[in-house]
mmCIF file of C-alpha atoms in Angstrom:
data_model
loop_
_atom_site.group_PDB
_atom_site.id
_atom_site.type_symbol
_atom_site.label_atom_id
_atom_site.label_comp_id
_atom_site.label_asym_id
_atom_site.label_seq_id
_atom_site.Cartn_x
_atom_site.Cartn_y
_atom_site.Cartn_z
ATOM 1 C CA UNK I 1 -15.298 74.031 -28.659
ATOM 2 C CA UNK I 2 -17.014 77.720 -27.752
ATOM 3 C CA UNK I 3 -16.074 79.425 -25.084
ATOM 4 C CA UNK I 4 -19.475 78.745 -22.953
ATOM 5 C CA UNK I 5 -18.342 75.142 -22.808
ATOM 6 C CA UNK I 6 -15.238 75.867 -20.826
ATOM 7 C CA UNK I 7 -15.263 74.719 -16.548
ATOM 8 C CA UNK I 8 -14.510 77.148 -14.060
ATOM 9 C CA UNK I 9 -10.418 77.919 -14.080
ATOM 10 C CA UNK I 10 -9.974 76.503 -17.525
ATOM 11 C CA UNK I 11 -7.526 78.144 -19.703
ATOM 12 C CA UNK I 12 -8.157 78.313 -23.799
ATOM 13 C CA UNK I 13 -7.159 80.176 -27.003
ATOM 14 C CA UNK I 14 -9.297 82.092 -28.768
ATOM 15 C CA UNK I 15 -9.061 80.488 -32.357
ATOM 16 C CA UNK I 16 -11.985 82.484 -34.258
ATOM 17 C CA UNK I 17 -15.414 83.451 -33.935
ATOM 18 C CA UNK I 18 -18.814 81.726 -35.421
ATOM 19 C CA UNK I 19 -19.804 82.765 -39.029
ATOM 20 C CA UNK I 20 -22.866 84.183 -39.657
ATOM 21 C CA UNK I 21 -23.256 86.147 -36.025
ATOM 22 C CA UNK I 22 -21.385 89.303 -37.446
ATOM 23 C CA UNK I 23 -22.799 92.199 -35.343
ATOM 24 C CA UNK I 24 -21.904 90.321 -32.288
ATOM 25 C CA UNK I 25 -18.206 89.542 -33.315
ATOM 26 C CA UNK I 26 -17.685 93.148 -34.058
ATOM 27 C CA UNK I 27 -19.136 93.707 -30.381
ATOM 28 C CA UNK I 28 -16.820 91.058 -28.812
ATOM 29 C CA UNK I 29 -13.672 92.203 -30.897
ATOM 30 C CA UNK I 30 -14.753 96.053 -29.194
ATOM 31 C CA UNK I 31 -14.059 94.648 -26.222
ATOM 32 C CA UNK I 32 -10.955 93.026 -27.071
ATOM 33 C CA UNK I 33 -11.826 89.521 -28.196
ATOM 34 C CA UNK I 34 -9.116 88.487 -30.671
ATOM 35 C CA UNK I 35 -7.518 85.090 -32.379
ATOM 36 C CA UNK I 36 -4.964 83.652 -30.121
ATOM 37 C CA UNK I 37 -5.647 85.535 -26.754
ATOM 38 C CA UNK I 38 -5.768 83.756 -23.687
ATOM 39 C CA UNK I 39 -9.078 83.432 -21.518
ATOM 40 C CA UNK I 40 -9.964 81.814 -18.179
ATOM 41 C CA UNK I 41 -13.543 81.244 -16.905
ATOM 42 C CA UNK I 42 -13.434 82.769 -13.952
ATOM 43 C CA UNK I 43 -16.895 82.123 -12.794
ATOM 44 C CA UNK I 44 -20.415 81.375 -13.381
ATOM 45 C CA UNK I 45 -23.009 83.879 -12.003
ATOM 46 C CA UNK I 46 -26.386 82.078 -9.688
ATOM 47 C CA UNK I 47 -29.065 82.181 -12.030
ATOM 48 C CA UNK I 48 -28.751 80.300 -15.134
ATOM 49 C CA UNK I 49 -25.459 80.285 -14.490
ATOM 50 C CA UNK I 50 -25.104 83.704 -16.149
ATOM 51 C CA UNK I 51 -23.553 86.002 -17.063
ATOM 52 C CA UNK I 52 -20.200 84.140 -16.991
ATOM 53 C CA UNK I 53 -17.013 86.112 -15.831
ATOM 54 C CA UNK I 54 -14.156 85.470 -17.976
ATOM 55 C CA UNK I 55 -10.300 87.061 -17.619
ATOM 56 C CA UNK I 56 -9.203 88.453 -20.869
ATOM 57 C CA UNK I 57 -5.704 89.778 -21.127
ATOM 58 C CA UNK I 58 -5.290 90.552 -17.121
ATOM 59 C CA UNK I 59 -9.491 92.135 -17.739
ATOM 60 C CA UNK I 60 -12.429 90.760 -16.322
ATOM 61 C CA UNK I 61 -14.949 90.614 -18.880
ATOM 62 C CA UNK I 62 -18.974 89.618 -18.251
ATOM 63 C CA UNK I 63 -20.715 88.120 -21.268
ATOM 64 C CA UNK I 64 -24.089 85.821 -21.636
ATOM 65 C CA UNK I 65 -23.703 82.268 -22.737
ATOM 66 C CA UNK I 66 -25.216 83.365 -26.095
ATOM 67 C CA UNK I 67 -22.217 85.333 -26.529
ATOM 68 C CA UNK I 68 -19.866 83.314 -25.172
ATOM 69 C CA UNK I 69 -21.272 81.193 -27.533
ATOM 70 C CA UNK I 70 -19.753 83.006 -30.585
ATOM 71 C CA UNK I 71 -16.463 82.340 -30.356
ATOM 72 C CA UNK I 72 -14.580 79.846 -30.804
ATOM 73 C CA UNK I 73 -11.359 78.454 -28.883
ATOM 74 C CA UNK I 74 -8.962 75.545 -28.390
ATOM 75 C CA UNK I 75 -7.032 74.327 -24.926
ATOM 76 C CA UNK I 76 -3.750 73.800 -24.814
ATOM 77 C CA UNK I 77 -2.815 69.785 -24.946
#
């Protein structure tokens, strides 16, 4: 699953990012995007439902679904 997929208040684990999209994932690890961090969709923005908010390590973060769509993550069972 990517983390555009997730529903408002869902908690996941960041378990990688998409190959081939290197530029961004450099971007997203910037901002502090890493393998096994914890992120909650906070909320979907009016149009398009973008950008989406998510909470990253106790920061709010804003990214487009495109990037959202880069990484990859699991939800606890």
């Amino acid at each position: 699953m990517t983390l555009d997929q997730l529903e408002k208040g869902q908690i996941c684990h960041v378990t990688g990012f998409i190959p081939g999209c290197e530029d961004l994932v450099i971007k997203l690890r910037e901002i502090g995007f890493a393998e096994s961090d914890e992120v909650e969709l906070m909320h979907r923005g009016p149009l398009g439902a973008q950008p989406l908010c998510f909470r990253l390590n106790r920061t709010l973060i804003a990214l487009r679904s495109d990037e959202a769509r880069a990484i990859e993550v699991e939800t606890p069972q």
